[in-house]
């Protein structure tokens, strides 16, 4: 194979199996969330592999939906956020299913063409949607927009990944107060955390993202999910530094004795967090080795053990397995002081994706 500096390997079969497992666990329709390029896994290939399992796809932006249509994805695609009035035309031109959560955008859609819509009910997330106490008024006003057919109704939970599910109950109660008055719609609320652990949130369909990729949103693990992404790079240089010498910008690491170090070809320019400076670990030769000094834009330095038999060009695993050792997305996120979602979606454009199927 030709030279690749750093790359991710995407296990499409794992994604397919995770989707099947979630569908079996919930027994409901699957709205597969593939926004942000399928959380860094490649939206088109993920959509292709989930075509038979997913009932619908969901994206965050109009552009993401258009890219899927241009790649011949024909399943319904829900755009999760209500868009600007100027985006009504492209949404309908590409046959995407819009979410409505305000009057202006609803009116703009109605002026362009007939379409199915999903109504986002704000039950406490407070970032989008029609506030639940105003939903009935909104629905009756909506009846004057004759070209809009309300196919679905949804809400989004703010705390489903927390152990304390009390606000989840509050949101579901608020949502239920609306559902009592509108029937025959496709109702959905559950993100990954709720799809795994809150059966009362299932309704007609579930809307998981993160879990499709084999990453758990919370500490609860009620079903077995397989991580789909492995991130690799290579050793680019090996050196030895004397006692009291520093490493990388700012010399934030000082060698206490003669130390062998390896430069690895990964940096924040690839989406490898700067926050892993002096705190991350990578796998080389099946062993964990610590990031030493600051992560640079293009490279980082790790400390080797004197006994390590490492050569330039050796494989380095940043996320995934090497031999018996494994570094999970959650571990990287924790060490970087962020969430797994951010680690996955920040993997940069210099990182080539290789699909295994
Ligand atoms: C991102 C998103 C999801 C998926 O959330 P996960 O936690 O990744 O499962 C579901 N619904 C909405 C509205 C979202 O924005």
Short mmCIF file of C-alpha atoms and ligand atoms in Angstrom, two decimals:
data_model
loop_
_atom_site.label_atom_id
_atom_site.label_comp_id
_atom_site.label_asym_id
_atom_site.label_seq_id
_atom_site.Cartn_x
_atom_site.Cartn_y
_atom_site.Cartn_z
CA UNK A 1 0.00 0.00 0.00
CA UNK A 2 1.17 3.53 -0.70
CA UNK A 3 2.50 5.73 2.10
CA UNK A 4 0.05 7.12 4.64
CA UNK A 5 1.30 9.35 7.41
CA UNK A 6 -1.74 9.07 9.69
CA UNK A 7 -5.05 7.37 9.05
CA UNK A 8 -8.19 6.01 10.65
CA UNK A 9 -9.49 2.54 9.96
CA UNK A 10 -13.27 2.41 9.96
CA UNK A 11 -14.89 -0.95 10.69
CA UNK A 12 -18.16 -0.58 8.77
CA UNK A 13 -19.30 -4.02 9.87
CA UNK A 14 -19.02 -2.94 13.51
CA UNK A 15 -21.27 0.05 12.76
CA UNK A 16 -23.77 -2.23 11.07
CA UNK A 17 -23.71 -4.63 14.04
CA UNK A 18 -24.09 -1.79 16.54
CA UNK A 19 -27.10 -0.48 14.61
CA UNK A 20 -28.67 -3.95 14.60
CA UNK A 21 -27.98 -4.33 18.32
CA UNK A 22 -29.63 -0.99 19.13
CA UNK A 23 -32.60 -1.78 16.92
CA UNK A 24 -33.03 -5.16 18.62
CA UNK A 25 -32.60 -3.62 22.09
CA UNK A 26 -35.26 -0.98 21.51
CA UNK A 27 -37.52 -2.77 19.04
CA UNK A 28 -38.26 0.57 17.35
CA UNK A 29 -37.54 2.39 14.13
CA UNK A 30 -33.95 3.53 13.75
CA UNK A 31 -33.17 7.11 12.82
CA UNK A 32 -29.41 6.83 12.36
CA UNK A 33 -27.68 10.10 13.21
CA UNK A 34 -24.80 10.61 10.78
CA UNK A 35 -24.17 14.33 11.27
CA UNK A 36 -20.63 15.76 11.34
CA UNK A 37 -19.53 13.21 8.73
CA UNK A 38 -20.94 10.39 10.85
CA UNK A 39 -18.99 11.53 13.90
CA UNK A 40 -15.79 11.41 11.88
CA UNK A 41 -16.47 7.96 10.41
CA UNK A 42 -17.50 9.07 6.90
CA UNK A 43 -21.20 9.79 6.36
CA UNK A 44 -21.57 8.40 2.84
CA UNK A 45 -20.00 5.01 3.58
CA UNK A 46 -21.87 4.78 6.89
CA UNK A 47 -25.16 5.62 5.15
CA UNK A 48 -24.45 2.95 2.52
CA UNK A 49 -23.75 0.27 5.10
CA UNK A 50 -26.80 1.22 7.20
CA UNK A 51 -29.15 1.54 4.26
CA UNK A 52 -30.99 -1.69 5.08
CA UNK A 53 -31.02 -1.25 8.87
CA UNK A 54 -31.87 2.43 9.26
CA UNK A 55 -35.42 3.64 8.64
CA UNK A 56 -34.23 7.20 8.30
CA UNK A 57 -31.01 9.15 8.50
CA UNK A 58 -30.51 12.38 10.43
CA UNK A 59 -28.02 15.17 9.77
CA UNK A 60 -27.45 18.56 11.37
CA UNK A 61 -27.08 20.76 8.32
CA UNK A 62 -28.59 21.18 4.89
CA UNK A 63 -25.13 20.75 3.31
CA UNK A 64 -24.72 17.37 4.99
CA UNK A 65 -28.06 16.24 3.59
CA UNK A 66 -27.23 17.44 0.09
CA UNK A 67 -23.88 15.61 0.14
CA UNK A 68 -25.71 12.35 0.94
CA UNK A 69 -28.22 12.87 -1.87
CA UNK A 70 -25.37 13.60 -4.28
CA UNK A 71 -23.85 10.27 -3.23
CA UNK A 72 -27.09 8.46 -4.16
CA UNK A 73 -28.49 7.93 -0.68
CA UNK A 74 -32.25 7.69 -1.20
CA UNK A 75 -33.56 7.00 2.31
CA UNK A 76 -35.43 9.81 4.10
CA UNK A 77 -32.96 12.29 5.61
CA UNK A 78 -34.09 14.43 8.51
CA UNK A 79 -32.34 17.77 9.02
CA UNK A 80 -32.35 17.94 12.82
CA UNK A 81 -32.27 21.68 13.24
CA UNK A 82 -34.69 24.16 11.82
CA UNK A 83 -32.96 26.21 9.21
CA UNK A 84 -33.05 29.74 7.87
CA UNK A 85 -35.87 30.71 5.51
CA UNK A 86 -33.28 30.99 2.70
CA UNK A 87 -32.52 27.28 3.15
CA UNK A 88 -36.09 26.17 2.46
CA UNK A 89 -35.53 25.90 -1.30
CA UNK A 90 -32.38 23.71 -1.23
CA UNK A 91 -33.89 21.44 1.44
CA UNK A 92 -36.87 20.69 -0.74
CA UNK A 93 -34.92 20.58 -3.99
CA UNK A 94 -32.84 17.73 -2.57
CA UNK A 95 -35.78 15.94 -0.98
CA UNK A 96 -34.61 16.35 2.60
CA UNK A 97 -37.08 16.25 5.49
CA UNK A 98 -36.99 19.54 7.37
CA UNK A 99 -37.41 20.02 11.10
CA UNK A 100 -39.58 22.97 11.98
CA UNK A 101 -39.42 24.77 15.28
CA UNK A 102 -40.47 28.28 14.40
CA UNK A 103 -43.04 30.06 12.32
CA UNK A 104 -40.81 31.96 9.86
CA UNK A 105 -39.09 28.85 8.54
CA UNK A 106 -42.37 26.92 8.38
CA UNK A 107 -43.87 29.68 6.28
CA UNK A 108 -40.84 29.77 3.98
CA UNK A 109 -41.11 26.00 3.37
CA UNK A 110 -44.81 26.31 2.63
CA UNK A 111 -44.04 28.93 0.00
CA UNK A 112 -41.58 26.64 -1.82
CA UNK A 113 -43.33 23.27 -2.14
CA UNK A 114 -45.31 20.51 -0.44
CA UNK A 115 -43.27 18.58 2.08
CA UNK A 116 -43.34 16.30 5.08
CA UNK A 117 -41.93 17.94 8.21
CA UNK A 118 -40.96 16.90 11.72
CA UNK A 119 -41.85 19.31 14.51
CA UNK A 120 -39.26 19.81 17.22
CA UNK A 121 -40.87 20.33 20.63
CA UNK A 122 -38.67 22.08 23.18
CA UNK A 123 -39.30 20.31 26.47
CA UNK A 124 -36.31 21.71 28.34
CA UNK A 125 -33.17 21.43 26.20
CA UNK A 126 -33.79 25.06 25.31
CA UNK A 127 -31.67 25.29 22.21
CA UNK A 128 -34.32 24.85 19.52
CA UNK A 129 -37.93 23.92 18.87
CA UNK A 130 -41.38 25.09 19.83
CA UNK A 131 -41.74 25.41 23.60
CA UNK A 132 -44.12 22.71 24.78
CA UNK A 133 -46.61 25.10 26.36
CA UNK A 134 -46.97 26.84 23.00
CA UNK A 135 -47.12 23.68 20.90
CA UNK A 136 -50.91 23.41 20.63
CA UNK A 137 -51.20 27.00 19.41
CA UNK A 138 -48.38 26.33 16.94
CA UNK A 139 -50.14 23.22 15.61
CA UNK A 140 -53.42 25.01 15.02
CA UNK A 141 -51.64 27.85 13.24
CA UNK A 142 -49.74 25.27 11.20
CA UNK A 143 -53.04 24.03 9.74
CA UNK A 144 -53.10 27.20 7.62
CA UNK A 145 -49.87 26.10 5.90
CA UNK A 146 -51.53 23.59 3.60
CA UNK A 147 -48.39 22.30 1.92
CA UNK A 148 -46.81 21.07 5.17
CA UNK A 149 -47.64 17.56 6.30
CA UNK A 150 -46.56 16.84 9.88
CA UNK A 151 -45.01 13.38 9.60
CA UNK A 152 -43.07 13.38 12.85
CA UNK A 153 -42.85 14.92 16.27
CA UNK A 154 -39.75 14.91 18.41
CA UNK A 155 -37.96 16.31 21.39
CA UNK A 156 -34.37 16.15 22.58
CA UNK A 157 -33.25 15.17 26.08
CA UNK A 158 -30.70 17.26 27.94
CA UNK A 159 -29.57 14.84 30.64
CA UNK A 160 -30.14 11.27 29.40
CA UNK A 161 -26.44 10.47 29.88
CA UNK A 162 -26.55 11.30 33.58
CA UNK A 163 -27.22 8.75 36.30
CA UNK A 164 -29.97 10.94 37.73
CA UNK A 165 -32.85 10.55 35.30
CA UNK A 166 -35.22 12.94 37.06
CA UNK A 167 -35.06 15.71 34.44
CA UNK A 168 -35.50 13.09 31.71
CA UNK A 169 -38.83 12.26 33.38
CA UNK A 170 -39.76 15.93 33.50
CA UNK A 171 -39.05 16.30 29.77
CA UNK A 172 -40.93 13.11 28.88
CA UNK A 173 -43.95 14.28 30.90
CA UNK A 174 -43.94 17.63 29.11
CA UNK A 175 -43.65 15.81 25.77
CA UNK A 176 -46.47 13.42 26.66
CA UNK A 177 -48.79 16.37 27.36
CA UNK A 178 -48.48 17.28 23.67
CA UNK A 179 -48.71 13.73 22.34
CA UNK A 180 -52.10 13.24 23.96
CA UNK A 181 -53.50 15.75 21.48
CA UNK A 182 -51.79 14.74 18.25
CA UNK A 183 -51.83 11.21 16.95
CA UNK A 184 -50.80 9.29 13.88
CA UNK A 185 -47.34 10.87 13.88
CA UNK A 186 -43.92 9.30 14.06
CA UNK A 187 -42.75 10.22 17.55
CA UNK A 188 -39.10 10.12 18.62
CA UNK A 189 -36.99 11.40 21.50
CA UNK A 190 -34.13 9.05 22.37
CA UNK A 191 -30.50 9.88 21.69
CA UNK A 192 -27.92 7.14 22.36
CA UNK A 193 -28.02 7.46 26.13
CA UNK A 194 -31.81 7.22 26.22
CA UNK A 195 -31.92 4.46 23.58
CA UNK A 196 -29.63 2.37 25.75
CA UNK A 197 -31.18 3.08 29.15
CA UNK A 198 -34.57 4.83 29.07
CA UNK A 199 -37.31 2.59 27.56
CA UNK A 200 -39.99 5.21 28.35
CA UNK A 201 -38.32 7.46 25.77
CA UNK A 202 -38.61 5.03 22.84
CA UNK A 203 -42.01 6.01 21.31
CA UNK A 204 -41.97 5.04 17.58
CA UNK A 205 -38.30 5.50 16.86
CA UNK A 206 -34.91 6.16 18.43
CA UNK A 207 -32.31 8.64 17.21
CA UNK A 208 -28.85 7.42 18.25
CA UNK A 209 -25.56 8.79 16.99
CA UNK A 210 -22.55 8.05 19.19
CA UNK A 211 -23.57 4.48 20.04
CA UNK A 212 -23.73 3.50 16.36
CA UNK A 213 -19.98 4.04 16.31
CA UNK A 214 -19.45 1.75 19.28
CA UNK A 215 -18.89 4.43 21.89
CA UNK A 216 -21.00 4.50 25.05
CA UNK A 217 -22.53 7.87 26.00
CA UNK A 218 -22.53 7.03 29.71
CA UNK A 219 -21.07 4.52 32.13
CA UNK A 220 -24.06 2.17 31.72
CA UNK A 221 -23.40 -0.56 29.14
CA UNK A 222 -26.66 -2.51 28.76
CA UNK A 223 -25.70 -3.90 25.34
CA UNK A 224 -22.41 -4.80 23.73
CA UNK A 225 -21.16 -2.21 21.25
CA UNK A 226 -18.01 -2.51 19.15
CA UNK A 227 -15.79 0.55 18.59
CA UNK A 228 -15.58 1.22 14.86
CA UNK A 229 -12.64 3.60 14.66
CA UNK A 230 -8.93 2.98 15.02
CA UNK A 231 -6.52 5.89 14.63
CA UNK A 232 -2.94 5.20 13.65
CA UNK A 233 0.26 7.00 12.79
CA UNK A 234 3.97 6.21 12.67
CA UNK A 235 7.22 6.80 14.48
CA UNK A 236 9.05 9.50 12.54
CA UNK A 237 12.31 9.91 14.46
CA UNK A 238 14.05 8.41 17.45
CA UNK A 239 16.43 10.29 19.70
CA UNK A 240 18.13 10.28 23.02
CA UNK A 241 18.16 13.26 25.33
CA UNK A 242 20.55 13.95 28.16
CA UNK A 243 19.68 14.61 31.77
CA UNK A 244 18.10 18.05 32.34
CA UNK A 245 17.31 18.56 28.66
CA UNK A 246 13.75 19.65 27.86
CA UNK A 247 11.35 18.43 25.18
CA UNK A 248 9.24 20.34 22.63
CA UNK A 249 7.92 23.92 22.79
CA UNK A 250 8.36 25.54 26.16
CA UNK A 251 10.52 22.62 27.33
CA UNK A 252 7.62 21.66 29.60
CA UNK A 253 9.11 18.20 30.19
CA UNK A 254 12.60 17.93 31.67
CA UNK A 255 14.49 14.64 31.48
CA UNK A 256 15.62 13.41 34.88
CA UNK A 257 18.18 11.11 33.27
CA UNK A 258 19.29 10.03 29.82
CA UNK A 259 16.00 9.28 28.01
CA UNK A 260 15.10 7.73 24.68
CA UNK A 261 12.26 9.49 22.93
CA UNK A 262 10.35 8.95 19.71
CA UNK A 263 8.69 11.57 17.56
CA UNK A 264 5.28 10.39 16.36
CA UNK A 265 3.63 11.86 13.30
CA UNK A 266 0.55 13.37 14.87
CA UNK A 267 -0.31 16.86 16.07
CA UNK A 268 -3.14 19.22 16.78
CA UNK A 269 -3.18 20.03 13.05
CA UNK A 270 -4.59 16.52 12.67
CA UNK A 271 -7.13 17.04 15.45
CA UNK A 272 -5.00 15.33 18.10
CA UNK A 273 -5.74 17.53 21.13
CA UNK A 274 -3.09 19.88 22.41
CA UNK A 275 -4.57 19.13 25.82
CA UNK A 276 -2.82 15.73 25.65
CA UNK A 277 0.52 17.51 26.16
CA UNK A 278 2.26 15.66 29.01
CA UNK A 279 -0.97 13.73 29.67
CA UNK A 280 -1.80 11.49 26.70
CA UNK A 281 -0.62 7.97 25.97
CA UNK A 282 -0.12 6.09 22.70
CA UNK A 283 0.57 2.46 21.84
CA UNK A 284 3.92 1.50 20.33
CA UNK A 285 4.98 -2.14 20.05
CA UNK A 286 1.89 -3.16 22.04
CA UNK A 287 2.84 -0.98 25.05
CA UNK A 288 1.60 2.34 26.39
CA UNK A 289 4.03 5.20 26.06
CA UNK A 290 3.44 8.71 27.43
CA UNK A 291 3.21 11.92 25.42
CA UNK A 292 6.16 13.98 26.58
CA UNK A 293 6.18 17.76 26.33
CA UNK A 294 3.73 19.72 24.23
CA UNK A 295 1.77 18.30 21.33
CA UNK A 296 2.86 20.34 18.28
CA UNK A 297 0.89 21.07 15.11
CA UNK A 298 2.35 18.15 13.14
CA UNK A 299 4.21 15.92 15.57
CA UNK A 300 4.39 14.86 19.19
CA UNK A 301 7.08 13.22 21.27
CA UNK A 302 6.73 10.11 23.44
CA UNK A 303 9.07 8.64 26.02
CA UNK A 304 10.40 5.16 25.33
CA UNK A 305 11.59 2.53 27.77
CA UNK A 306 15.29 1.66 27.49
CA UNK A 307 14.31 -1.87 26.48
CA UNK A 308 11.92 -0.78 23.70
CA UNK A 309 12.77 -2.18 20.31
CA UNK A 310 11.32 0.66 18.25
CA UNK A 311 12.29 1.79 14.74
CA UNK A 312 11.39 4.72 12.55
CA UNK A 313 8.28 3.78 10.56
CA UNK A 314 6.77 1.62 13.32
CA UNK A 315 3.01 1.79 13.77
CA UNK A 316 1.64 3.98 16.57
CA UNK A 317 -1.96 3.58 17.74
CA UNK A 318 -3.65 6.69 19.11
CA UNK A 319 -7.13 5.19 19.46
CA UNK A 320 -7.85 1.47 19.24
CA UNK A 321 -6.03 -1.79 19.82
CA UNK A 322 -2.46 -2.86 19.30
CA UNK A 323 -1.68 -6.38 20.50
CA UNK A 324 -3.37 -6.80 23.88
CA UNK A 325 -3.33 -3.07 24.66
CA UNK A 326 -6.17 -0.69 23.90
CA UNK A 327 -6.76 3.04 24.11
CA UNK A 328 -10.43 3.97 23.91
CA UNK A 329 -11.96 7.21 22.65
CA UNK A 330 -13.29 7.71 26.17
CA UNK A 331 -9.80 7.48 27.63
CA UNK A 332 -8.43 10.03 25.16
CA UNK A 333 -11.36 12.35 25.85
CA UNK A 334 -10.90 12.01 29.60
CA UNK A 335 -7.17 12.71 29.41
CA UNK A 336 -7.83 15.73 27.19
CA UNK A 337 -10.55 17.04 29.50
CA UNK A 338 -13.28 16.79 26.87
CA UNK A 339 -15.96 14.41 25.57
CA UNK A 340 -15.67 11.51 23.14
CA UNK A 341 -17.94 13.34 20.64
CA UNK A 342 -15.37 16.12 20.32
CA UNK A 343 -12.39 13.80 19.88
CA UNK A 344 -14.15 11.93 17.04
CA UNK A 345 -15.48 14.97 15.21
CA UNK A 346 -12.18 16.88 15.44
CA UNK A 347 -10.16 14.25 13.57
CA UNK A 348 -8.77 16.40 10.80
CA UNK A 349 -8.74 16.38 7.03
CA UNK A 350 -5.07 15.34 6.92
CA UNK A 351 -6.13 12.01 8.41
CA UNK A 352 -6.98 9.59 5.62
CA UNK A 353 -9.89 7.22 6.19
CA UNK A 354 -9.59 3.54 5.29
CA UNK A 355 -12.77 1.47 5.29
CA UNK A 356 -12.76 -2.19 6.26
CA UNK A 357 -15.81 -4.13 5.29
C1 LIG B 1 -26.80 14.71 17.84
C2 LIG B 1 -28.21 14.45 18.09
C3 LIG B 1 -28.66 13.14 18.36
C4 LIG B 1 -27.73 11.97 18.59
O1 LIG B 1 -27.13 12.09 19.86
P1 LIG B 1 -26.13 10.96 20.43
O2 LIG B 1 -25.87 11.38 21.80
O3 LIG B 1 -24.91 11.02 19.57
O4 LIG B 1 -26.82 9.67 20.30
C5 LIG B 1 -30.03 12.94 18.43
N1 LIG B 1 -30.90 13.97 18.29
C6 LIG B 1 -30.48 15.23 18.07
C7 LIG B 1 -31.51 16.31 17.93
C8 LIG B 1 -29.14 15.52 17.97
O5 LIG B 1 -28.74 16.78 17.77
#
